[in-house]
Amino acid sequence: MKKIKNPAYWLITILLLLLFVFANDIALAIPLKETYQLKKIELNKYNEFAKNFDLKIESIYTKQDIFITTEISGYALIQPDQASPNKAIKLVFSSDDKRYEVDASIIDRFNLNSLYRNKGIVGINHGFITRFSPLKMENGVYKLYIYCYENENTIGFMDTNRYFEKTYRTFKEVKK
């Protein structure tokens, strides 16, 4: 067997090996339009804001692309005293030992005023949509929570009773 002494060969081999090992991290470093980054957070973050409010997950769609791009949309509303221009909605995926959050874009939902007329809903900015890649998540089953911020006096964190399973290159809703 002949030994290879060319340093360029070894450099290219090592670079290809590193590319293979860190392929997910490299791919996720590419900024994608209208896609949010999944962030790891503390296990007890938001627990103090546990509160029931009206919410509905209307659609969940996972593309089978290189990023396993997942899109979740719906609405979340708390009855504030006045419409809040600073409303924020985040989706929080929680397992026994890990918790991840992803931001959501706020969208106007005119139809909710007629649906919740008897509750005195203020404003129209109650819808949300988010797109993210779950590749950074560790394998496991995650419970979905919604964090909703209207203003410093109106904050909620609620369990959706929906579960998702992340296994390597799949991310899907599961029944529990």
Coordinates of N, CA and C in Angstrom, one line a residue:
M1 N 0.8 -1.2 0.0 CA 0.0 0.0 0.0 C 0.9 1.2 0.0
K2 N 0.5 2.2 -0.9 CA 1.3 3.4 -1.0 C 0.9 4.5 -0.1
K3 N 1.8 5.1 0.6 CA 1.4 6.2 1.5 C 1.3 7.5 0.7
I4 N 0.2 8.3 1.1 CA 0.0 9.6 0.5 C 0.7 10.6 1.3
K5 N 1.6 11.4 0.7 CA 2.4 12.4 1.4 C 1.9 13.8 1.0
N6 N 1.1 13.9 0.0 CA 0.6 15.2 -0.4 C -0.2 15.9 0.6
P7 N 0.2 17.1 1.2 CA -0.5 17.8 2.2 C -1.9 18.3 1.7
A8 N -2.0 18.6 0.5 CA -3.3 19.1 -0.1 C -4.4 18.0 0.0
Y9 N -4.0 16.8 -0.2 CA -4.9 15.6 -0.1 C -5.5 15.6 1.4
W10 N -4.6 15.7 2.3 CA -5.0 15.6 3.7 C -5.9 16.8 4.1
L11 N -5.5 18.0 3.6 CA -6.3 19.2 4.0 C -7.7 19.0 3.4
I12 N -7.8 18.6 2.2 CA -9.1 18.5 1.5 C -9.9 17.4 2.3
T13 N -9.3 16.3 2.6 CA -10.0 15.2 3.3 C -10.5 15.7 4.7
I14 N -9.7 16.4 5.4 CA -10.1 17.0 6.7 C -11.3 18.0 6.5
L15 N -11.2 18.9 5.5 CA -12.2 19.8 5.3 C -13.6 19.2 4.9
L16 N -13.5 18.1 4.1 CA -14.7 17.4 3.8 C -15.3 16.7 5.0
L17 N -14.5 16.1 5.8 CA -14.9 15.5 7.0 C -15.6 16.5 8.0
L18 N -15.0 17.7 8.1 CA -15.6 18.7 9.0 C -16.9 19.2 8.4
L19 N -17.0 19.3 7.1 CA -18.2 19.7 6.4 C -19.3 18.7 6.7
F20 N -19.0 17.5 6.6 CA -20.0 16.4 6.9 C -20.5 16.5 8.3
V21 N -19.6 16.7 9.3 CA -19.9 16.7 10.7 C -20.8 17.9 11.1
F22 N -20.4 19.0 10.5 CA -21.1 20.3 10.8 C -22.1 20.8 9.8
A23 N -22.6 19.9 8.9 CA -23.5 20.3 7.8 C -24.7 21.0 8.3
N24 N -25.4 20.5 9.4 CA -26.6 21.1 9.9 C -26.3 22.5 10.4
D25 N -25.3 22.7 11.1 CA -24.9 24.0 11.7 C -24.6 25.0 10.6
I26 N -23.9 24.5 9.5 CA -23.6 25.4 8.4 C -24.8 25.8 7.7
A27 N -25.7 24.8 7.4 CA -26.9 25.1 6.7 C -27.8 26.1 7.5
L28 N -27.9 25.9 8.8 CA -28.7 26.8 9.6 C -28.2 28.2 9.8
A29 N -26.9 28.4 9.5 CA -26.3 29.7 9.6 C -26.7 30.6 8.4
I30 N -27.2 30.0 7.3 CA -27.7 30.7 6.2 C -29.0 31.4 6.5
P31 N -29.0 32.8 6.5 CA -30.2 33.5 6.8 C -31.3 33.3 5.7
L32 N -32.4 32.8 6.1 CA -33.5 32.5 5.1 C -34.6 33.6 5.3
K33 N -35.2 34.0 4.2 CA -36.2 35.0 4.3 C -37.5 34.4 5.0
E34 N -38.0 35.2 5.9 CA -39.2 34.9 6.6 C -39.1 33.6 7.4
T35 N -38.0 33.3 7.9 CA -37.8 32.1 8.8 C -37.1 32.6 10.1
Y36 N -37.7 32.1 11.2 CA -37.2 32.5 12.5 C -36.2 31.4 13.0
Q37 N -35.3 31.8 13.9 CA -34.3 30.9 14.5 C -34.9 30.4 15.8
L38 N -34.7 29.1 15.9 CA -35.1 28.4 17.2 C -34.0 28.7 18.2
K39 N -34.4 29.1 19.4 CA -33.5 29.4 20.5 C -33.7 28.5 21.7
K40 N -32.6 28.0 22.3 CA -32.7 27.3 23.5 C -32.9 28.2 24.6
I41 N -33.8 27.9 25.6 CA -34.1 28.8 26.7 C -34.1 28.0 28.0
E42 N -34.1 28.7 29.1 CA -34.2 28.1 30.4 C -35.5 27.3 30.6
L43 N -35.4 26.3 31.4 CA -36.6 25.4 31.6 C -37.8 26.2 32.2
N44 N -37.5 27.1 33.1 CA -38.6 27.8 33.9 C -39.0 29.1 33.3
K45 N -38.4 29.5 32.2 CA -38.7 30.8 31.6 C -40.2 30.8 31.2
Y46 N -40.9 31.8 31.5 CA -42.4 32.0 31.2 C -43.3 31.3 32.2
N47 N -42.8 30.4 33.0 CA -43.7 29.7 33.9 C -44.6 30.6 34.8
E48 N -44.0 31.7 35.2 CA -44.7 32.6 36.1 C -45.9 33.3 35.4
F49 N -46.0 33.2 34.0 CA -47.0 33.9 33.3 C -48.2 32.9 32.9
A50 N -48.2 31.7 33.6 CA -49.2 30.7 33.2 C -50.6 31.3 33.4
K51 N -51.4 31.3 32.3 CA -52.7 31.9 32.3 C -53.5 31.4 31.1
N52 N -54.7 31.2 31.3 CA -55.5 30.7 30.1 C -56.0 31.9 29.3
F53 N -56.0 31.7 28.0 CA -56.5 32.7 27.1 C -57.0 32.0 25.8
D54 N -57.6 32.7 24.9 CA -58.2 32.1 23.7 C -57.1 31.9 22.7
L55 N -56.9 30.7 22.2 CA -55.9 30.4 21.2 C -56.4 29.2 20.3
K56 N -55.9 29.2 19.1 CA -56.1 28.1 18.2 C -55.0 27.9 17.3
I57 N -54.5 26.7 17.2 CA -53.5 26.4 16.1 C -54.3 25.9 14.9
E58 N -54.2 26.7 13.8 CA -55.1 26.4 12.7 C -54.4 25.5 11.6
S59 N -53.1 25.7 11.5 CA -52.4 24.8 10.5 C -50.9 24.6 10.9
I60 N -50.5 23.4 10.6 CA -49.1 22.9 10.8 C -48.7 22.3 9.6
Y61 N -47.6 22.7 9.0 CA -47.1 22.2 7.8 C -45.6 22.1 7.9
T62 N -45.1 20.9 7.6 CA -43.7 20.6 7.6 C -43.2 20.2 6.1
K63 N -42.3 21.0 5.6 CA -41.8 20.7 4.3 C -40.7 19.7 4.4
Q64 N -40.5 18.9 3.4 CA -39.5 17.9 3.4 C -38.2 18.4 2.7
D65 N -37.8 19.6 3.0 CA -36.7 20.2 2.4 C -35.4 20.0 3.3
I66 N -34.3 20.6 2.9 CA -33.1 20.4 3.6 C -33.1 20.9 5.1
F67 N -34.0 21.8 5.4 CA -34.1 22.4 6.7 C -35.3 21.8 7.5
I68 N -36.1 21.0 6.9 CA -37.3 20.5 7.5 C -38.2 21.7 8.0
T69 N -38.3 22.7 7.1 CA -39.0 23.9 7.5 C -40.4 23.6 7.9
T70 N -40.7 24.1 9.1 CA -42.1 23.9 9.7 C -42.8 25.2 9.8
E71 N -44.0 25.3 9.4 CA -44.8 26.5 9.5 C -46.0 26.2 10.4
I72 N -46.3 27.1 11.3 CA -47.4 26.9 12.3 C -48.1 28.3 12.3
S73 N -49.4 28.2 12.1 CA -50.2 29.5 12.2 C -51.5 29.3 13.0
G74 N -52.0 30.4 13.5 CA -53.2 30.4 14.3 C -53.5 31.7 14.9
Y75 N -54.1 31.7 16.0 CA -54.3 33.0 16.7 C -54.2 32.8 18.2
A76 N -53.9 33.9 18.9 CA -53.9 33.9 20.4 C -54.3 35.3 20.8
L77 N -55.3 35.3 21.7 CA -55.7 36.6 22.2 C -56.1 36.6 23.6
I78 N -55.7 37.7 24.3 CA -56.0 38.0 25.7 C -56.8 39.2 25.6
Q79 N -57.8 39.4 26.5 CA -58.6 40.6 26.4 C -58.0 41.7 27.1
P80 N -57.2 42.6 26.4 CA -56.6 43.8 27.0 C -57.6 44.9 27.0
D81 N -57.2 46.0 27.7 CA -58.0 47.2 27.8 C -58.0 48.0 26.5
Q82 N -56.9 47.9 25.8 CA -56.7 48.7 24.6 C -55.8 47.9 23.6
A83 N -55.9 48.2 22.4 CA -55.1 47.5 21.4 C -53.6 47.8 21.6
S84 N -52.8 46.8 21.5 CA -51.3 46.9 21.8 C -50.5 46.8 20.5
P85 N -49.8 47.9 20.2 CA -48.9 47.8 19.0 C -47.7 47.0 19.2
N86 N -47.4 46.6 20.5 CA -46.2 45.9 20.8 C -46.5 44.4 21.1
K87 N -47.6 43.9 20.6 CA -47.9 42.5 20.8 C -46.9 41.5 20.3
A88 N -46.6 40.5 21.1 CA -45.6 39.5 20.7 C -46.2 38.1 21.0
I89 N -46.0 37.2 20.1 CA -46.4 35.8 20.3 C -45.2 34.9 20.0
K90 N -44.9 34.0 20.9 CA -43.8 33.0 20.7 C -44.3 31.6 21.0
L91 N -43.8 30.7 20.2 CA -44.1 29.3 20.4 C -43.0 28.7 21.2
V92 N -43.3 27.9 22.2 CA -42.3 27.3 23.1 C -42.5 25.8 23.1
F93 N -41.5 25.1 22.7 CA -41.5 23.6 22.7 C -40.7 23.1 23.9
S94 N -41.3 22.3 24.8 CA -40.7 21.9 26.0 C -40.8 20.4 26.2
S95 N -39.6 19.9 26.6 CA -39.5 18.4 27.0 C -39.2 18.4 28.5
D96 N -38.9 17.2 29.0 CA -38.5 17.1 30.4 C -37.3 17.9 30.8
D97 N -36.3 18.0 29.9 CA -35.1 18.7 30.2 C -34.6 19.7 29.2
K98 N -35.4 20.0 28.2 CA -35.0 21.1 27.2 C -36.2 21.9 26.9
R99 N -35.9 23.2 26.6 CA -37.0 24.1 26.1 C -36.5 25.0 25.1
Y100 N -37.2 25.2 24.0 CA -36.9 26.0 22.8 C -38.0 27.0 22.6
E101 N -37.7 28.2 22.1 CA -38.7 29.1 21.7 C -38.4 29.6 20.3
V102 N -39.5 30.0 19.6 CA -39.4 30.6 18.3 C -40.4 31.8 18.2
D103 N -39.9 32.9 17.6 CA -40.8 34.0 17.5 C -41.8 33.8 16.4
A104 N -42.9 34.6 16.4 CA -43.9 34.5 15.4 C -44.2 35.9 14.9
S105 N -44.6 36.0 13.6 CA -45.0 37.2 13.0 C -46.5 37.4 13.4
I106 N -46.8 38.6 13.8 CA -48.2 39.0 14.1 C -48.9 39.4 12.8
I107 N -50.1 38.8 12.6 CA -50.9 39.2 11.4 C -52.3 39.6 11.9
D108 N -52.9 40.5 11.1 CA -54.2 41.0 11.4 C -55.3 39.9 11.1
R109 N -56.2 39.8 12.0 CA -57.3 38.8 11.8 C -58.6 39.6 12.1
F110 N -59.2 40.1 11.0 CA -60.5 40.8 11.1 C -61.6 39.9 11.5
N111 N -61.6 38.6 11.1 CA -62.7 37.7 11.4 C -62.8 37.4 12.9
L112 N -61.8 37.6 13.7 CA -61.9 37.3 15.1 C -62.8 38.3 15.9
N113 N -63.0 39.5 15.3 CA -63.9 40.5 16.0 C -65.3 39.9 16.0
S114 N -65.8 39.3 14.9 CA -67.1 38.8 14.8 C -67.2 37.5 15.6
L115 N -66.2 36.6 15.6 CA -66.2 35.4 16.4 C -66.2 35.6 17.9
Y116 N -65.5 36.6 18.3 CA -65.5 36.9 19.8 C -66.2 38.2 20.1
R117 N -67.2 38.6 19.4 CA -67.9 39.8 19.6 C -68.4 40.0 21.1
N118 N -68.9 38.9 21.7 CA -69.5 38.9 23.0 C -68.4 39.1 24.1
K119 N -67.1 38.9 23.8 CA -66.0 39.0 24.7 C -65.3 40.4 24.7
G120 N -65.8 41.2 23.8 CA -65.2 42.6 23.7 C -63.8 42.6 23.2
I121 N -63.4 41.9 22.2 CA -62.0 41.8 21.7 C -61.6 43.2 21.2
V122 N -60.5 43.6 21.5 CA -59.9 44.9 21.1 C -58.9 44.7 20.0
G123 N -58.9 45.4 18.9 CA -57.8 45.3 17.9 C -58.0 44.1 17.0
I124 N -57.1 44.0 16.0 CA -57.2 43.0 15.0 C -55.9 42.2 14.9
N125 N -54.9 42.5 15.7 CA -53.6 41.9 15.6 C -53.4 40.7 16.5
H126 N -54.3 39.7 16.2 CA -54.3 38.5 17.1 C -53.8 37.2 16.4
G127 N -53.6 37.3 15.1 CA -53.1 36.1 14.3 C -51.6 36.0 14.4
F128 N -51.1 34.8 14.2 CA -49.6 34.6 14.1 C -49.3 33.6 13.1
I129 N -48.1 33.7 12.6 CA -47.5 32.7 11.7 C -46.0 32.6 11.9
T130 N -45.5 31.4 12.0 CA -44.0 31.3 12.1 C -43.5 30.2 11.2
R131 N -42.3 30.4 10.8 CA -41.6 29.4 10.0 C -40.2 29.2 10.7
F132 N -39.8 28.0 10.9 CA -38.5 27.7 11.6 C -38.0 26.3 11.2
S133 N -36.8 26.1 11.5 CA -36.2 24.8 11.2 C -35.9 24.1 12.6
P134 N -36.5 22.9 12.8 CA -36.3 22.2 14.1 C -35.0 21.4 14.1
L135 N -34.1 21.6 13.2 CA -32.8 20.8 13.2 C -32.0 21.0 14.4
K136 N -32.0 22.1 15.1 CA -31.2 22.4 16.3 C -31.8 21.7 17.5
M137 N -33.0 21.2 17.4 CA -33.6 20.6 18.6 C -33.0 19.2 18.8
E138 N -32.9 18.8 20.0 CA -32.4 17.4 20.3 C -33.6 16.5 20.1
N139 N -33.3 15.3 19.8 CA -34.3 14.3 19.6 C -35.2 14.1 20.9
G140 N -36.5 14.0 20.7 CA -37.4 13.8 21.9 C -38.8 14.3 21.5
V141 N -39.6 14.2 22.5 CA -41.0 14.6 22.4 C -41.2 15.9 23.2
Y142 N -41.8 16.9 22.5 CA -41.9 18.2 23.0 C -43.4 18.6 23.1
K143 N -43.8 19.3 24.2 CA -45.1 19.8 24.3 C -45.1 21.3 23.8
L144 N -46.1 21.7 23.1 CA -46.2 23.0 22.6 C -46.9 24.0 23.5
Y145 N -46.3 25.1 23.8 CA -46.9 26.2 24.6 C -46.9 27.4 23.8
I146 N -47.8 28.3 24.1 CA -47.9 29.7 23.4 C -47.7 30.7 24.5
Y147 N -46.7 31.6 24.2 CA -46.5 32.8 25.1 C -47.1 34.0 24.3
C148 N -47.9 34.8 25.0 CA -48.6 35.9 24.4 C -48.4 37.1 25.3
Y149 N -47.9 38.2 24.7 CA -47.6 39.4 25.4 C -48.4 40.6 24.7
E150 N -49.3 41.2 25.5 CA -50.0 42.4 24.9 C -49.4 43.6 25.5
N151 N -49.2 43.7 26.8 CA -48.5 44.8 27.5 C -48.1 44.3 28.8
E152 N -47.4 45.1 29.6 CA -46.9 44.6 30.9 C -47.9 44.1 31.9
N153 N -49.2 44.4 31.7 CA -50.2 43.9 32.5 C -51.0 42.8 32.0
T154 N -50.8 42.5 30.7 CA -51.5 41.4 30.0 C -50.5 40.5 29.3
I155 N -50.1 39.4 30.1 CA -49.2 38.5 29.6 C -49.7 37.1 29.9
G156 N -49.6 36.2 29.0 CA -50.1 34.8 29.2 C -49.1 33.7 28.6
F157 N -49.1 32.6 29.3 CA -48.4 31.4 28.8 C -49.3 30.2 29.0
M158 N -49.6 29.5 27.9 CA -50.6 28.5 27.9 C -50.2 27.2 27.2
D159 N -50.6 26.1 27.8 CA -50.4 24.8 27.2 C -51.4 24.6 26.1
T160 N -50.9 24.1 24.9 CA -51.9 23.9 23.8 C -52.3 22.4 23.8
N161 N -51.8 21.6 24.6 CA -52.1 20.1 24.7 C -51.7 19.5 23.3
R162 N -50.7 20.0 22.7 CA -50.2 19.4 21.4 C -48.8 19.0 21.6
Y163 N -48.4 17.8 21.0 CA -47.1 17.3 21.2 C -46.4 17.1 19.8
F164 N -45.1 17.2 19.8 CA -44.3 17.1 18.6 C -43.1 16.2 18.9
E165 N -42.8 15.3 17.9 CA -41.6 14.5 18.1 C -40.6 14.8 17.1
K166 N -39.4 15.0 17.6 CA -38.2 15.3 16.8 C -37.3 14.1 16.8
T167 N -37.1 13.5 15.7 CA -36.2 12.4 15.5 C -35.3 12.6 14.3
Y168 N -34.1 12.9 14.5 CA -33.1 13.2 13.5 C -33.7 14.1 12.4
R169 N -34.1 13.6 11.3 CA -34.6 14.5 10.2 C -36.1 14.5 10.0
T170 N -36.8 14.2 11.1 CA -38.3 14.3 11.1 C -38.8 15.1 12.2
F171 N -39.8 15.8 12.0 CA -40.5 16.6 13.0 C -42.0 16.5 12.7
K172 N -42.7 15.9 13.6 CA -44.1 15.7 13.4 C -44.9 15.7 14.6
E173 N -46.2 16.1 14.5 CA -47.1 16.1 15.6 C -47.5 14.7 16.0
V174 N -47.6 14.4 17.3 CA -47.9 13.1 17.8 C -49.0 13.2 18.8
K175 N -49.8 12.1 19.0 CA -50.8 12.1 20.0 C -50.2 11.5 21.3
K176 N -50.6 12.1 22.4 CA -50.1 11.6 23.7 C -51.2 11.2 24.6

